Short mmCIF file of C-alpha atoms in Angstrom, two decimals:
data_model
loop_
_atom_site.label_atom_id
_atom_site.label_comp_id
_atom_site.label_asym_id
_atom_site.label_seq_id
_atom_site.Cartn_x
_atom_site.Cartn_y
_atom_site.Cartn_z
CA GLY A 1 0.50 70.88 -8.51
CA LYS A 2 -0.49 67.25 -8.50
CA GLN A 3 -4.09 66.44 -9.19
CA ALA A 4 -5.93 64.77 -6.33
CA GLN A 5 -6.76 61.17 -7.06
CA ALA A 6 -10.34 60.07 -6.73
CA PRO A 7 -10.94 57.69 -3.78
CA ARG A 8 -11.30 54.08 -4.73
CA CYS A 9 -14.68 52.58 -4.20
CA LYS A 10 -15.04 49.25 -2.45
CA THR A 11 -16.21 46.47 -4.70
CA LYS A 12 -19.40 44.72 -3.65
CA PRO A 13 -20.30 41.17 -4.52
CA VAL A 14 -22.69 40.83 -7.44
CA PHE A 15 -25.24 38.01 -7.46
CA LEU A 16 -27.70 36.96 -10.10
CA ARG A 17 -31.32 37.59 -9.33
CA THR A 18 -32.07 33.89 -9.55
CA GLU A 19 -29.33 33.13 -6.99
CA TRP A 20 -30.22 35.83 -4.44
CA ILE A 21 -32.93 35.35 -1.80
CA ARG A 22 -33.85 38.59 -0.07
CA LEU A 23 -34.20 38.77 3.67
CA ASP A 24 -37.73 40.20 3.55
CA GLN A 25 -38.87 37.05 1.70
CA LEU A 26 -37.40 34.92 4.44
CA ARG A 27 -38.77 37.18 7.19
CA GLU A 28 -42.32 36.20 6.22
CA HIS A 29 -41.56 32.71 7.59
CA GLU A 30 -39.47 33.82 10.58
CA ARG A 31 -41.74 32.03 13.07
CA GLN A 32 -41.42 28.76 11.19
CA TYR A 33 -37.66 29.15 10.76
CA ARG A 34 -37.28 29.77 14.50
CA ALA A 35 -39.10 26.50 15.19
CA ILE A 36 -36.88 24.43 12.85
CA PRO A 37 -33.44 23.48 14.22
CA VAL A 38 -30.34 23.29 12.06
CA SER A 39 -30.05 19.98 10.23
CA LYS A 40 -27.74 17.39 11.77
CA ARG A 41 -26.12 16.95 8.35
CA VAL A 42 -24.56 20.41 8.68
CA ALA A 43 -21.08 20.05 10.17
CA GLN A 44 -20.30 21.99 13.35
CA ALA A 45 -17.21 23.39 11.63
CA LYS A 46 -19.48 25.38 9.29
CA LEU A 47 -21.37 26.97 12.20
CA GLN A 48 -18.25 28.05 14.10
CA PRO A 49 -17.31 30.92 11.69
CA LEU A 50 -20.86 32.25 12.20
CA ASN A 51 -20.50 32.11 16.03
CA LEU A 52 -23.56 29.89 16.35
CA PRO A 53 -24.06 27.31 19.09
CA ALA A 54 -24.89 23.65 18.49
CA GLY A 55 -28.64 24.10 19.13
CA ALA A 56 -29.13 27.03 16.74
CA THR A 57 -32.21 27.36 14.57
CA GLN A 58 -32.43 27.98 10.85
CA TRP A 59 -33.38 31.61 11.47
CA ASP A 60 -30.15 32.13 13.44
CA VAL A 61 -28.21 30.82 10.44
CA ILE A 62 -30.17 33.07 8.05
CA ASP A 63 -29.62 36.13 10.24
CA ALA A 64 -25.87 35.42 10.57
CA LEU A 65 -25.43 34.83 6.83
CA ALA A 66 -27.37 38.01 5.92
CA ALA A 67 -25.26 40.04 8.36
CA GLN A 68 -22.10 38.53 6.92
CA ASN A 69 -23.10 39.19 3.29
CA MET A 70 -24.39 42.80 3.34
CA GLY A 71 -24.48 43.89 6.93
CA GLY A 72 -28.06 42.79 7.44
CA LYS A 73 -29.32 46.42 7.54
CA SER A 74 -30.33 47.18 3.99
CA ALA A 75 -33.56 45.99 2.48
CA GLU A 76 -31.66 44.13 -0.21
CA SER A 77 -29.69 41.98 2.23
CA GLY A 78 -30.20 38.23 2.07
CA ILE A 79 -28.50 34.94 1.34
CA THR A 80 -27.54 33.07 -1.80
CA LEU A 81 -29.06 29.89 -3.12
CA SER A 82 -25.77 28.04 -2.62
CA GLU A 83 -25.77 29.05 1.08
CA LEU A 84 -29.37 27.87 1.36
CA LEU A 85 -28.34 24.44 0.03
CA GLU A 86 -25.08 24.32 1.95
CA PHE A 87 -26.68 24.89 5.37
CA LYS A 88 -29.73 22.71 4.53
CA ILE A 89 -32.15 25.60 5.05
CA THR A 90 -35.76 24.98 4.08
CA SER A 91 -36.62 27.03 1.00
CA PRO A 92 -39.35 29.72 1.28
CA SER A 93 -41.34 28.11 -1.54
CA GLN A 94 -41.54 24.87 0.43
CA LEU A 95 -42.74 26.73 3.50
CA ASP A 96 -45.31 28.53 1.36
CA ILE A 97 -46.63 25.16 0.19
CA LEU A 98 -46.76 23.81 3.75
CA THR A 99 -48.56 26.97 4.95
CA ALA A 100 -51.10 26.69 2.13
CA ILE A 101 -51.71 23.03 2.96
CA ASP A 102 -52.24 23.87 6.64
CA ARG A 103 -54.57 26.75 5.74
CA ASP A 104 -56.64 24.51 3.45
CA ILE A 105 -56.92 21.86 6.15
CA ARG A 106 -58.21 24.42 8.62
CA LYS A 107 -60.68 26.17 6.30
CA LEU A 108 -61.96 23.56 3.81
CA ARG A 109 -64.79 21.20 4.71
CA ASP A 110 -63.95 17.58 5.28
CA THR A 111 -64.99 15.18 2.51
CA ARG A 112 -65.88 12.51 5.09
CA TRP A 113 -68.68 12.36 7.62
CA PRO A 114 -69.58 14.53 9.53
CA TYR A 115 -68.30 16.96 6.80
CA THR A 116 -67.23 19.58 9.29
CA PRO A 117 -64.77 22.32 8.36
CA GLY A 118 -61.34 21.66 9.66
CA GLY A 119 -62.16 18.04 10.34
CA ARG A 120 -58.89 16.86 8.89
CA ILE A 121 -56.87 18.57 11.60
CA PRO A 122 -54.91 15.84 13.37
CA VAL A 123 -56.22 15.40 16.88
CA GLN A 124 -53.58 14.64 19.48
CA PRO A 125 -54.62 11.76 21.75
CA THR A 126 -54.95 12.51 25.40
CA PRO A 127 -52.36 10.58 27.41
CA THR A 128 -53.85 8.29 30.03
CA ASP A 129 -52.29 6.73 33.09
CA ASN A 130 -53.18 3.05 33.52
CA LYS A 131 -52.71 3.21 37.28
CA LYS A 132 -55.12 6.11 37.73
CA SER A 133 -57.66 4.84 35.24
CA GLY A 134 -57.70 1.44 36.87
CA THR A 135 -57.23 -0.46 33.59
CA LYS A 136 -55.01 -3.51 33.55
CA SER A 137 -52.70 -4.64 30.83
CA PRO A 138 -53.99 -7.65 28.91
CA LYS A 139 -52.68 -11.07 29.84
CA LYS A 140 -50.31 -12.89 27.60
CA THR A 141 -52.07 -15.46 25.46
CA ILE A 142 -50.65 -18.74 24.20
CA ALA A 143 -50.40 -17.32 20.69
CA HIS A 144 -48.42 -14.35 22.02
CA THR A 145 -46.08 -16.67 23.94
CA LEU A 146 -45.58 -18.91 20.91
CA ARG A 147 -44.96 -15.87 18.74
CA LEU A 148 -42.29 -14.61 21.14
CA GLU A 149 -40.65 -18.05 21.25
CA ALA A 150 -40.67 -18.27 17.44
CA THR A 151 -39.17 -14.78 17.23
CA ARG A 152 -36.41 -15.65 19.72
CA LYS A 153 -35.72 -18.90 17.88
CA GLN A 154 -35.52 -17.07 14.55
CA ILE A 155 -33.17 -14.46 16.01
CA LYS A 156 -31.01 -17.21 17.53
CA GLU A 157 -30.85 -19.11 14.22
CA ARG A 158 -30.00 -15.91 12.37
CA ASP A 159 -27.20 -15.14 14.83
CA GLU A 160 -25.87 -18.70 14.57
CA ALA A 161 -25.96 -18.55 10.77
CA LYS A 162 -24.18 -15.19 10.86
CA LYS A 163 -21.54 -16.57 13.22
CA GLN A 164 -21.12 -19.65 11.00
CA ARG A 165 -20.62 -17.44 7.94
CA GLU A 166 -18.07 -15.36 9.84
CA ASP A 167 -16.23 -18.52 10.91
CA GLU A 168 -16.22 -19.78 7.32
CA VAL A 169 -14.88 -16.47 6.09
CA LYS A 170 -12.20 -16.51 8.80
CA ALA A 171 -11.23 -20.11 7.99
CA ASP A 172 -11.06 -19.24 4.29
CA LYS A 173 -8.82 -16.27 5.06
CA GLU A 174 -6.54 -18.47 7.18
CA ARG A 175 -6.43 -21.12 4.44
CA ARG A 176 -5.55 -18.51 1.84
CA ALA A 177 -2.93 -17.08 4.18
CA LYS A 178 -1.40 -20.55 4.62
CA VAL A 179 -1.42 -21.13 0.87
CA TRP A 180 0.13 -17.75 0.30
CA ASN A 181 2.78 -18.44 2.94
CA MET A 182 3.49 -21.80 1.26
CA GLN A 183 3.88 -20.03 -2.05
CA GLU A 184 6.24 -17.55 -0.42
CA ARG A 185 8.28 -20.38 1.10
CA VAL A 186 8.43 -22.13 -2.28
CA ARG A 187 9.58 -18.89 -3.90
CA ASP A 188 12.23 -18.38 -1.20
CA LYS A 189 13.43 -21.98 -1.57
CA THR A 190 13.57 -21.60 -5.36
CA ARG A 191 15.57 -18.38 -5.03
CA GLN A 192 17.98 -20.09 -2.60
CA LEU A 193 18.40 -23.05 -4.95
CA ILE A 194 19.11 -20.70 -7.84
CA LYS A 195 21.70 -18.85 -5.75
CA ASP A 196 23.31 -22.15 -4.66
CA ARG A 197 23.39 -23.39 -8.23
CA GLU A 198 24.95 -20.14 -9.42
CA ALA A 199 27.52 -20.37 -6.61
CA THR A 200 28.24 -24.02 -7.51
CA GLN A 201 28.57 -23.12 -11.17
CA GLY A 202 30.94 -20.32 -10.21
CA LYS A 203 33.04 -22.71 -8.15
CA ALA A 204 33.04 -25.26 -10.97
CA ALA A 205 34.15 -22.58 -13.40
CA ASP A 206 36.96 -21.59 -11.03
CA ASN A 207 37.96 -25.23 -10.66
CA ILE A 208 37.98 -25.66 -14.43
CA LYS A 209 40.14 -22.55 -14.78
CA ALA A 210 42.54 -23.87 -12.13
CA LEU A 211 42.71 -27.29 -13.81
CA LYS A 212 43.38 -25.67 -17.19
CA LYS A 213 46.14 -23.53 -15.69
CA GLU A 214 47.67 -26.59 -13.97
CA PHE A 215 47.49 -28.54 -17.24
CA ARG A 216 49.16 -25.69 -19.13
CA ASP A 217 51.89 -25.47 -16.50
CA LYS A 218 52.48 -29.25 -16.58
CA ASP A 219 52.45 -29.24 -20.38
CA ALA A 220 55.01 -26.43 -20.47
CA PHE A 221 57.18 -28.27 -17.93
CA TRP A 222 56.92 -31.51 -19.90
CA LYS A 223 57.80 -29.73 -23.12
CA SER A 224 60.80 -28.07 -21.46
CA GLN A 225 61.93 -31.44 -20.12
CA VAL A 226 61.55 -33.03 -23.54
CA GLU A 227 63.47 -30.19 -25.18
CA ALA A 228 66.22 -30.52 -22.57
CA LYS A 229 66.42 -34.29 -23.19
CA ILE A 230 66.55 -33.68 -26.94
CA GLU A 231 69.37 -31.16 -26.49
CA THR A 232 71.21 -33.62 -24.22
CA VAL A 233 70.80 -36.40 -26.76
CA LYS A 234 71.99 -34.13 -29.55
CA THR A 235 75.15 -33.15 -27.65
CA ARG A 236 75.90 -36.72 -26.47
CA GLY A 237 78.18 -38.85 -28.67
CA LEU A 238 77.73 -42.44 -29.84
CA LEU A 239 78.16 -45.35 -27.47
CA MET A 240 81.39 -46.68 -29.05
CA GLU A 241 82.84 -43.20 -29.19
CA ASN A 242 82.07 -42.72 -25.50
CA ILE A 243 83.68 -46.06 -24.64
CA THR A 244 86.72 -45.21 -26.78
CA GLN A 245 87.09 -41.83 -25.09
CA GLN A 246 86.67 -43.42 -21.69
CA LEU A 247 89.33 -46.10 -22.45
CA ARG A 248 91.63 -43.46 -23.92
CA LYS A 249 91.29 -41.39 -20.78
CA GLN A 250 91.98 -44.37 -18.57
CA ALA A 251 95.06 -45.31 -20.65
CA THR A 252 96.30 -41.71 -20.57
CA ASP A 253 95.87 -41.49 -16.81
CA ALA A 254 97.63 -44.82 -16.31
CA PHE A 255 100.54 -43.78 -18.58
CA ARG A 256 100.88 -40.45 -16.81
CA LYS A 257 100.96 -42.20 -13.47
CA HIS A 258 103.55 -44.62 -14.76
CA LEU A 259 105.75 -41.69 -15.92
CA LYS A 260 105.46 -40.05 -12.54
CA ASP A 261 106.43 -43.26 -10.85
CA LYS A 262 109.52 -43.49 -13.08
CA GLY A 263 110.53 -39.92 -12.26
CA LEU A 264 109.49 -38.43 -15.58
CA GLU A 265 107.27 -35.77 -14.13
CA SER A 266 108.15 -33.18 -16.77
CA LEU A 267 107.11 -35.54 -19.51
CA ALA A 268 103.90 -36.25 -17.60
CA ASP A 269 103.22 -32.55 -17.33
CA GLU A 270 103.75 -32.09 -21.05
CA LEU A 271 101.37 -34.96 -21.68
CA GLU A 272 98.83 -33.28 -19.40
CA MET A 273 99.19 -29.96 -21.24
CA ALA A 274 98.80 -31.72 -24.54
CA LYS A 275 95.64 -33.33 -23.24
CA ILE A 276 94.27 -29.97 -22.13
CA LEU A 277 95.13 -28.34 -25.42
CA SER A 278 93.61 -31.13 -27.38
#
C-alpha cells in the first residue's frame, strides 16, 4: 500500500535576536506605555488593520502587534525593531533611562540649599483665582503702551512689505507673461510670413511654368508658320513666269470664247482638253 505522508509543519517567522523585543521586556513599562498616546506622525491607515481607535495608547499597539506576530500567549511573543520604529513606540531602553532619572531625583540629595533629598522634584504651582484672592491686574504703563504701539507698527510694516513684495512678484509675472505672449505672436507672425512667402514662391513658379509653356507653344506656332511660308515660297514660281502664265490663261480663255462665238465649239472643247492635259 501507499506510505502515509508526514504532515507538513507550518513555517514560523524567524527573527534575529537583535531585531526581536520580547513582550516581557515591554511589560515592565506597561504603566508608562499606557500613559503615552500613539504619536500623531503615525498614519491612521496603519492603525486600522490592528483594529485600534484614534485615541489608542502605545501599549494597545504593542499588545495588538504581539498578538498578530505570535498569538500573544507564549513567553517569547513580542514585536520587531522595525515595528517599534514604524509605529513610533518609545524604546524600553529610553524608558529605563527616564525611570532611572526619576528615581535619582526622588532619592538623591539636592546639591542646592536646603540640601533636602528629593528637592529637585518639580513642584506644581497652585492655581489661584484673582477674583477670590482680591488681587487686581496691574495697570498698563506708558512703556507697555508704547511697546504695544511699536509692535503693531512693526507688524503693519512687515505686512505692507510682504504685500509689496507679492505685488512686485505678481507684476513681474504679468510682465514676463506679456513678453512671452509677444514672443509667441512674433513667432506666429514669422510662421505666417514664411507660409505666405512659400505660397507666393509656389505661385511664381507656377506662373513661370505657364509662361514657359506659352512661349514654347508660340515658338512652335511661329516655326510652323515660317516653315509653311518657306514651303509656299518654294512652290511659288517667279514673278515674270506668273505674269506669263496669267496672260497665257487670259489669252486662252479669250480665244476659246471667240471660237464659241463663231460656232466652233468642238474646236474650243479640244483646246480645253489640251489645256487640261498640258
